[in-house]
Amino acid sequence: MTELGAVFRPQLPPERLRAVVRAADEAGLDELWLWEDCFREGGISTAAAALAWSERVRVGVGLLPVPLRNVALTAMEAASLHRMFPGRATLVVGHGVQDWMGQVGARPASPLTLLGEHLDALRALLAGERLTVRGRYVSLDDVALDWPPTSAVPVLAGATGPRTLRLSGARADGAVLTAATPPDGVRQARRLIEEGQREAGRAGEPHRVVAYLLTATGADAEARLRAELAAEGLESVPDLGVAGDAATVAEAVRRLAEAGAGTVVLQPTGDEPDPERFVRFTAEEVRPLVRTAPRP
């Protein structure tokens, strides 16, 4: 079954989050996703608020940039969310935007090495292990969580390039793909993830793939979608993004699901005029069409 989510984009001020969370929860949305974009809202603080303001919607943070975070802090915060809101939080770690990392003096010489070390340590700490490690970037001396999660916590990685996708397969429990990934890109990502799993002796293990889908609906949907794709330099990529009514959006969701995405998250354009309406549209109009569609 395809899970369906929507994004609260950090172009919106933090005080808008509560109304969007309540709309998502009341409408029955599967997942509401948040971003930790520099230099906007913090991922953990907004996730904690969203979880506290809601009763059932699951909340994802995609993603937390690892150059900004000591892995022990990431583990502490993740464990706290999972103990307070069991089964409702999904945290994703990744490289972050390297120019932003440079702005704060945290740009690593080897982003791939840092992400791999962070993933290994984070998964171990959340599993209740006590760690002493001396890596290139991650250094821990007899560290264990006093309050580890009470059940297994999947750790996902944000991934775009081939090496990071293989790393995700080898050392993470899932991958998050950006809205610049069309269905053929999802298929290729799945192949690279599986290569990484085989190389790490993890072939056949579950690996959740989350794909963002740039989405516009309403009278000016096509124009807003084209403008955002052009602004991102993506206007020439075929089969990227969707504009239209619920049936049109549901068909685009199905194409991503058939390509290998287990979760599809609708990403509104940066100028979406009504974010509360967008999450209701996702949950009440698109979700039933996705759930009732026949599988190929």
mmCIF file of C-alpha atoms in Angstrom:
data_model
loop_
_atom_site.group_PDB
_atom_site.id
_atom_site.type_symbol
_atom_site.label_atom_id
_atom_site.label_comp_id
_atom_site.label_asym_id
_atom_site.label_seq_id
_atom_site.Cartn_x
_atom_site.Cartn_y
_atom_site.Cartn_z
ATOM 1 C CA MET A 1 0.000 0.000 0.000
ATOM 2 C CA THR A 2 1.337 3.426 -0.951
ATOM 3 C CA GLU A 3 1.578 5.888 1.914
ATOM 4 C CA LEU A 4 0.774 9.490 1.040
ATOM 5 C CA GLY A 5 2.149 12.613 2.654
ATOM 6 C CA ALA A 6 2.498 16.359 2.184
ATOM 7 C CA VAL A 7 5.214 18.872 2.981
ATOM 8 C CA PHE A 8 5.035 21.927 5.212
ATOM 9 C CA ARG A 9 7.626 23.987 3.382
ATOM 10 C CA PRO A 10 9.935 26.156 5.502
ATOM 11 C CA GLN A 11 9.268 29.148 3.261
ATOM 12 C CA LEU A 12 6.245 29.471 5.548
ATOM 13 C CA PRO A 13 6.840 31.119 8.931
ATOM 14 C CA PRO A 14 6.914 28.778 11.939
ATOM 15 C CA GLU A 15 3.699 30.206 13.361
ATOM 16 C CA ARG A 16 1.800 28.771 10.363
ATOM 17 C CA LEU A 17 2.714 25.204 11.321
ATOM 18 C CA ARG A 18 0.031 24.630 13.962
ATOM 19 C CA ALA A 19 -2.893 25.256 11.594
ATOM 20 C CA VAL A 20 -1.365 23.013 8.914
ATOM 21 C CA VAL A 21 -0.743 20.219 11.436
ATOM 22 C CA ARG A 22 -4.324 20.382 12.678
ATOM 23 C CA ALA A 23 -5.666 20.338 9.124
ATOM 24 C CA ALA A 24 -3.504 17.303 8.319
ATOM 25 C CA ASP A 25 -4.570 15.442 11.449
ATOM 26 C CA GLU A 26 -8.270 16.167 10.994
ATOM 27 C CA ALA A 27 -8.217 15.260 7.299
ATOM 28 C CA GLY A 28 -6.588 11.872 7.903
ATOM 29 C CA LEU A 29 -3.295 12.569 6.134
ATOM 30 C CA ASP A 30 -0.844 9.678 6.473
ATOM 31 C CA GLU A 31 2.301 11.761 6.948
ATOM 32 C CA LEU A 32 3.285 15.430 7.266
ATOM 33 C CA TRP A 33 6.894 16.153 6.332
ATOM 34 C CA LEU A 34 9.084 19.021 7.539
ATOM 35 C CA TRP A 35 12.469 20.283 6.327
ATOM 36 C CA GLU A 36 15.487 21.609 8.193
ATOM 37 C CA ASP A 37 16.604 24.083 5.529
ATOM 38 C CA CYS A 38 19.209 26.647 6.468
ATOM 39 C CA PHE A 39 18.425 29.120 7.820
ATOM 40 C CA ARG A 40 14.760 28.548 8.457
ATOM 41 C CA GLU A 41 12.986 26.253 10.966
ATOM 42 C CA GLY A 42 14.816 23.647 13.025
ATOM 43 C CA GLY A 43 13.809 20.072 12.225
ATOM 44 C CA ILE A 44 13.550 18.619 15.725
ATOM 45 C CA SER A 45 11.789 21.601 17.292
ATOM 46 C CA THR A 46 9.140 21.734 14.567
ATOM 47 C CA ALA A 47 8.682 17.952 14.619
ATOM 48 C CA ALA A 48 8.160 17.936 18.390
ATOM 49 C CA ALA A 49 5.593 20.732 18.123
ATOM 50 C CA ALA A 50 3.786 19.020 15.248
ATOM 51 C CA LEU A 51 3.603 15.735 17.129
ATOM 52 C CA ALA A 52 2.317 17.449 20.268
ATOM 53 C CA TRP A 53 -0.355 19.367 18.318
ATOM 54 C CA SER A 54 -1.703 16.217 16.641
ATOM 55 C CA GLU A 55 -3.100 12.836 17.605
ATOM 56 C CA ARG A 56 -2.476 10.481 14.701
ATOM 57 C CA VAL A 57 -0.614 11.963 11.718
ATOM 58 C CA ARG A 58 2.951 10.709 11.406
ATOM 59 C CA VAL A 59 5.636 13.389 11.146
ATOM 60 C CA GLY A 60 8.813 13.118 9.106
ATOM 61 C CA VAL A 61 11.869 15.369 9.024
ATOM 62 C CA GLY A 62 13.632 15.090 5.716
ATOM 63 C CA LEU A 63 16.354 15.831 6.379
ATOM 64 C CA LEU A 64 18.733 16.639 9.253
ATOM 65 C CA PRO A 65 22.137 17.716 7.821
ATOM 66 C CA VAL A 66 24.798 15.640 9.572
ATOM 67 C CA PRO A 67 27.577 18.265 9.378
ATOM 68 C CA LEU A 68 25.503 20.418 11.768
ATOM 69 C CA ARG A 69 24.984 17.644 14.338
ATOM 70 C CA ASN A 70 26.995 15.556 16.744
ATOM 71 C CA VAL A 71 25.625 12.037 16.339
ATOM 72 C CA ALA A 72 25.006 11.677 20.081
ATOM 73 C CA LEU A 73 22.688 14.691 19.962
ATOM 74 C CA THR A 74 20.866 13.284 16.928
ATOM 75 C CA ALA A 75 20.382 10.004 18.794
ATOM 76 C CA MET A 76 19.179 11.714 21.984
ATOM 77 C CA GLU A 77 16.616 13.792 20.118
ATOM 78 C CA ALA A 78 15.422 10.888 17.974
ATOM 79 C CA ALA A 79 15.057 8.622 20.994
ATOM 80 C CA SER A 80 13.102 11.274 22.898
ATOM 81 C CA LEU A 81 10.632 11.736 20.032
ATOM 82 C CA HIS A 82 10.153 7.995 19.625
ATOM 83 C CA ARG A 83 9.533 7.441 23.334
ATOM 84 C CA MET A 84 7.097 10.355 23.618
ATOM 85 C CA PHE A 85 5.309 9.644 20.315
ATOM 86 C CA PRO A 86 5.817 5.937 19.548
ATOM 87 C CA GLY A 87 5.614 5.034 15.884
ATOM 88 C CA ARG A 88 4.869 8.569 14.710
ATOM 89 C CA ALA A 89 8.277 10.104 13.947
ATOM 90 C CA THR A 90 10.539 9.513 10.950
ATOM 91 C CA LEU A 91 13.956 11.144 10.947
ATOM 92 C CA VAL A 92 16.173 11.332 7.893
ATOM 93 C CA VAL A 93 19.846 12.303 7.905
ATOM 94 C CA GLY A 94 21.856 13.474 4.937
ATOM 95 C CA HIS A 95 24.658 15.584 3.554
ATOM 96 C CA GLY A 96 22.802 18.893 3.609
ATOM 97 C CA VAL A 97 23.446 21.592 1.025
ATOM 98 C CA GLN A 98 27.217 21.939 0.947
ATOM 99 C CA ASP A 99 27.196 25.701 0.321
ATOM 100 C CA TRP A 100 25.075 26.133 3.446
ATOM 101 C CA MET A 101 27.419 23.878 5.401
ATOM 102 C CA GLY A 102 30.288 26.092 4.250
ATOM 103 C CA GLN A 103 28.483 29.192 5.476
ATOM 104 C CA VAL A 104 28.536 27.844 9.039
ATOM 105 C CA GLY A 105 32.056 26.422 8.883
ATOM 106 C CA ALA A 106 30.894 22.806 8.861
ATOM 107 C CA ARG A 107 31.565 21.675 5.282
ATOM 108 C CA PRO A 108 33.337 18.287 5.435
ATOM 109 C CA ALA A 109 36.125 17.258 3.101
ATOM 110 C CA SER A 110 34.362 13.920 2.555
ATOM 111 C CA PRO A 111 30.571 14.189 2.936
ATOM 112 C CA LEU A 112 30.159 10.490 2.092
ATOM 113 C CA THR A 113 32.536 9.378 4.853
ATOM 114 C CA LEU A 114 30.791 11.605 7.383
ATOM 115 C CA LEU A 115 27.341 10.324 6.445
ATOM 116 C CA GLY A 116 28.449 6.698 6.627
ATOM 117 C CA GLU A 117 30.013 7.139 10.067
ATOM 118 C CA HIS A 118 26.962 9.045 11.315
ATOM 119 C CA LEU A 119 24.558 6.362 10.051
ATOM 120 C CA ASP A 120 26.529 3.544 11.664
ATOM 121 C CA ALA A 121 26.745 5.268 15.026
ATOM 122 C CA LEU A 122 23.164 6.539 15.003
ATOM 123 C CA ARG A 123 21.665 3.141 14.218
ATOM 124 C CA ALA A 124 23.780 1.508 16.927
ATOM 125 C CA LEU A 125 22.919 4.084 19.600
ATOM 126 C CA LEU A 126 19.202 3.875 18.821
ATOM 127 C CA ALA A 127 19.469 0.082 19.098
ATOM 128 C CA GLY A 128 20.697 0.516 22.677
ATOM 129 C CA GLU A 129 24.372 -0.240 22.054
ATOM 130 C CA ARG A 130 27.279 1.304 23.952
ATOM 131 C CA LEU A 131 29.847 2.722 21.540
ATOM 132 C CA THR A 132 33.488 3.632 21.501
ATOM 133 C CA VAL A 133 34.516 4.652 17.994
ATOM 134 C CA ARG A 134 37.333 6.687 16.466
ATOM 135 C CA GLY A 135 36.363 7.588 12.945
ATOM 136 C CA ARG A 136 37.461 10.382 10.655
ATOM 137 C CA TYR A 137 34.485 12.485 11.778
ATOM 138 C CA VAL A 138 32.589 10.566 14.468
ATOM 139 C CA SER A 139 34.346 10.040 17.797
ATOM 140 C CA LEU A 140 32.561 8.496 20.784
ATOM 141 C CA ASP A 141 34.014 7.282 24.069
ATOM 142 C CA ASP A 142 31.824 4.789 25.957
ATOM 143 C CA VAL A 143 28.555 6.427 24.875
ATOM 144 C CA ALA A 144 25.106 4.885 25.319
ATOM 145 C CA LEU A 145 21.630 6.360 25.596
ATOM 146 C CA ASP A 146 20.015 6.263 29.021
ATOM 147 C CA TRP A 147 16.591 6.307 27.326
ATOM 148 C CA PRO A 148 16.876 4.408 24.046
ATOM 149 C CA PRO A 149 13.720 3.750 22.041
ATOM 150 C CA THR A 150 11.642 0.831 23.268
ATOM 151 C CA SER A 151 11.296 -0.647 19.767
ATOM 152 C CA ALA A 152 13.335 -0.680 16.571
ATOM 153 C CA VAL A 153 13.731 2.741 14.920
ATOM 154 C CA PRO A 154 14.454 2.824 11.181
ATOM 155 C CA VAL A 155 17.055 5.399 10.146
ATOM 156 C CA LEU A 156 16.683 6.845 6.647
ATOM 157 C CA ALA A 157 19.205 8.701 4.501
ATOM 158 C CA GLY A 158 18.606 11.488 2.029
ATOM 159 C CA ALA A 159 20.184 10.376 -1.226
ATOM 160 C CA THR A 160 20.578 11.609 -4.781
ATOM 161 C CA GLY A 161 23.911 10.576 -6.312
ATOM 162 C CA PRO A 162 24.904 6.970 -7.050
ATOM 163 C CA ARG A 163 27.432 6.672 -4.225
ATOM 164 C CA THR A 164 25.018 7.991 -1.610
ATOM 165 C CA LEU A 165 22.240 5.706 -2.866
ATOM 166 C CA ARG A 166 24.566 2.690 -2.571
ATOM 167 C CA LEU A 167 25.577 3.903 0.896
ATOM 168 C CA SER A 168 21.908 4.091 1.842
ATOM 169 C CA GLY A 169 21.422 0.474 0.807
ATOM 170 C CA ALA A 170 24.489 -0.616 2.752
ATOM 171 C CA ARG A 171 24.083 1.389 5.948
ATOM 172 C CA ALA A 172 20.551 2.842 6.278
ATOM 173 C CA ASP A 173 17.017 1.480 6.543
ATOM 174 C CA GLY A 174 15.544 3.639 3.816
ATOM 175 C CA ALA A 175 16.147 6.505 1.416
ATOM 176 C CA VAL A 176 14.449 9.812 0.676
ATOM 177 C CA LEU A 177 14.541 11.078 -2.913
ATOM 178 C CA THR A 178 14.081 14.729 -3.857
ATOM 179 C CA ALA A 179 11.337 16.110 -6.072
ATOM 180 C CA ALA A 180 13.920 16.209 -8.872
ATOM 181 C CA THR A 181 13.495 12.428 -9.216
ATOM 182 C CA PRO A 182 11.059 11.255 -11.931
ATOM 183 C CA PRO A 183 9.743 7.662 -12.050
ATOM 184 C CA ASP A 184 12.728 6.446 -14.096
ATOM 185 C CA GLY A 185 14.978 8.019 -11.472
ATOM 186 C CA VAL A 186 13.182 6.082 -8.743
ATOM 187 C CA ARG A 187 13.785 2.836 -10.649
ATOM 188 C CA GLN A 188 17.475 3.657 -11.002
ATOM 189 C CA ALA A 189 17.660 4.590 -7.311
ATOM 190 C CA ARG A 190 16.147 1.237 -6.381
ATOM 191 C CA ARG A 191 18.806 -0.551 -8.436
ATOM 192 C CA LEU A 192 21.625 1.377 -6.785
ATOM 193 C CA ILE A 193 20.179 0.805 -3.315
ATOM 194 C CA GLU A 194 19.988 -2.923 -4.013
ATOM 195 C CA GLU A 195 23.614 -2.897 -5.194
ATOM 196 C CA GLY A 196 24.612 -1.361 -1.874
ATOM 197 C CA GLN A 197 22.566 -3.919 0.027
ATOM 198 C CA ARG A 198 24.224 -6.814 -1.795
ATOM 199 C CA GLU A 199 27.708 -5.404 -1.240
ATOM 200 C CA ALA A 200 26.967 -5.092 2.489
ATOM 201 C CA GLY A 201 25.419 -8.552 2.817
ATOM 202 C CA ARG A 202 21.951 -7.056 3.361
ATOM 203 C CA ALA A 203 20.268 -8.314 0.198
ATOM 204 C CA GLY A 204 16.525 -8.746 0.609
ATOM 205 C CA GLU A 205 16.222 -6.592 3.722
ATOM 206 C CA PRO A 206 13.341 -4.067 3.716
ATOM 207 C CA HIS A 207 14.397 -0.638 2.529
ATOM 208 C CA ARG A 208 11.800 2.122 2.551
ATOM 209 C CA VAL A 209 11.914 4.579 -0.366
ATOM 210 C CA VAL A 210 10.241 7.979 0.078
ATOM 211 C CA ALA A 211 9.848 10.174 -3.010
ATOM 212 C CA TYR A 212 8.801 13.808 -3.091
ATOM 213 C CA LEU A 213 6.457 14.893 -5.893
ATOM 214 C CA LEU A 214 6.291 18.596 -6.771
ATOM 215 C CA THR A 215 2.556 19.264 -6.977
ATOM 216 C CA ALA A 216 0.328 22.197 -7.901
ATOM 217 C CA THR A 217 -3.455 22.290 -7.965
ATOM 218 C CA GLY A 218 -6.003 25.018 -8.602
ATOM 219 C CA ALA A 219 -6.713 27.464 -11.398
ATOM 220 C CA ASP A 220 -3.090 28.553 -11.928
ATOM 221 C CA ALA A 221 -1.496 25.179 -11.159
ATOM 222 C CA GLU A 222 0.277 24.645 -14.467
ATOM 223 C CA ALA A 223 1.863 28.095 -14.439
ATOM 224 C CA ARG A 224 3.065 27.745 -10.841
ATOM 225 C CA LEU A 225 4.551 24.308 -11.539
ATOM 226 C CA ARG A 226 6.364 25.516 -14.664
ATOM 227 C CA ALA A 227 7.728 28.541 -12.831
ATOM 228 C CA GLU A 228 9.135 26.456 -9.977
ATOM 229 C CA LEU A 229 10.702 23.875 -12.304
ATOM 230 C CA ALA A 230 12.297 26.696 -14.291
ATOM 231 C CA ALA A 231 13.614 28.370 -11.145
ATOM 232 C CA GLU A 232 15.251 25.062 -10.142
ATOM 233 C CA GLY A 233 16.678 24.456 -13.629
ATOM 234 C CA LEU A 234 14.525 21.346 -14.032
ATOM 235 C CA GLU A 235 12.128 22.396 -16.790
ATOM 236 C CA SER A 236 13.756 20.015 -19.304
ATOM 237 C CA VAL A 237 13.458 16.890 -17.113
ATOM 238 C CA PRO A 238 10.643 14.700 -18.490
ATOM 239 C CA ASP A 239 7.792 13.461 -16.292
ATOM 240 C CA LEU A 240 8.754 15.660 -13.366
ATOM 241 C CA GLY A 241 6.104 17.206 -11.125
ATOM 242 C CA VAL A 242 2.355 17.316 -11.626
ATOM 243 C CA ALA A 243 -0.293 19.995 -11.992
ATOM 244 C CA GLY A 244 -4.033 19.399 -12.015
ATOM 245 C CA ASP A 245 -6.948 17.910 -10.163
ATOM 246 C CA ALA A 246 -6.980 14.976 -7.750
ATOM 247 C CA ALA A 247 -7.217 12.339 -10.490
ATOM 248 C CA THR A 248 -4.212 13.788 -12.317
ATOM 249 C CA VAL A 249 -2.161 13.952 -9.126
ATOM 250 C CA ALA A 250 -3.176 10.415 -8.106
ATOM 251 C CA GLU A 251 -1.966 9.080 -11.460
ATOM 252 C CA ALA A 252 1.427 10.747 -10.927
ATOM 253 C CA VAL A 253 1.591 9.211 -7.439
ATOM 254 C CA ARG A 254 0.860 5.780 -8.903
ATOM 255 C CA ARG A 255 3.685 6.135 -11.434
ATOM 256 C CA LEU A 256 6.168 6.801 -8.628
ATOM 257 C CA ALA A 257 4.769 3.925 -6.572
ATOM 258 C CA GLU A 258 5.036 1.526 -9.504
ATOM 259 C CA ALA A 259 8.661 2.645 -9.944
ATOM 260 C CA GLY A 260 9.456 1.622 -6.365
ATOM 261 C CA ALA A 261 8.432 4.407 -3.977
ATOM 262 C CA GLY A 262 6.677 3.097 -0.884
ATOM 263 C CA THR A 263 5.782 6.599 0.266
ATOM 264 C CA VAL A 264 5.013 9.559 -1.989
ATOM 265 C CA VAL A 265 5.051 13.016 -0.405
ATOM 266 C CA LEU A 266 3.330 15.839 -2.272
ATOM 267 C CA GLN A 267 5.514 18.931 -2.218
ATOM 268 C CA PRO A 268 3.588 22.157 -2.871
ATOM 269 C CA THR A 269 5.197 24.918 -4.858
ATOM 270 C CA GLY A 270 6.927 27.591 -2.828
ATOM 271 C CA ASP A 271 4.120 30.010 -3.633
ATOM 272 C CA GLU A 272 1.253 27.657 -2.673
ATOM 273 C CA PRO A 273 -1.470 30.103 -1.589
ATOM 274 C CA ASP A 274 -3.302 27.859 0.895
ATOM 275 C CA PRO A 275 -1.164 25.208 2.664
ATOM 276 C CA GLU A 276 -4.054 24.056 4.866
ATOM 277 C CA ARG A 277 -6.169 23.441 1.781
ATOM 278 C CA PHE A 278 -3.232 21.622 0.171
ATOM 279 C CA VAL A 279 -2.981 19.038 2.966
ATOM 280 C CA ARG A 280 -6.767 18.548 2.918
ATOM 281 C CA PHE A 281 -6.637 18.103 -0.860
ATOM 282 C CA THR A 282 -3.908 15.482 -0.425
ATOM 283 C CA ALA A 283 -5.750 13.534 2.277
ATOM 284 C CA GLU A 284 -9.372 13.878 1.231
ATOM 285 C CA GLU A 285 -9.197 13.969 -2.568
ATOM 286 C CA VAL A 286 -5.965 12.322 -3.731
ATOM 287 C CA ARG A 287 -5.526 9.642 -1.066
ATOM 288 C CA PRO A 288 -8.836 7.797 -1.766
ATOM 289 C CA LEU A 289 -7.959 7.576 -5.475
ATOM 290 C CA VAL A 290 -4.508 6.187 -4.712
ATOM 291 C CA ARG A 291 -5.895 3.628 -2.258
ATOM 292 C CA THR A 292 -8.681 2.366 -4.534
ATOM 293 C CA ALA A 293 -6.718 2.198 -7.796
ATOM 294 C CA PRO A 294 -6.172 -1.325 -9.184
ATOM 295 C CA ARG A 295 -2.595 -2.521 -9.078
ATOM 296 C CA PRO A 296 -0.917 -3.545 -12.361
#
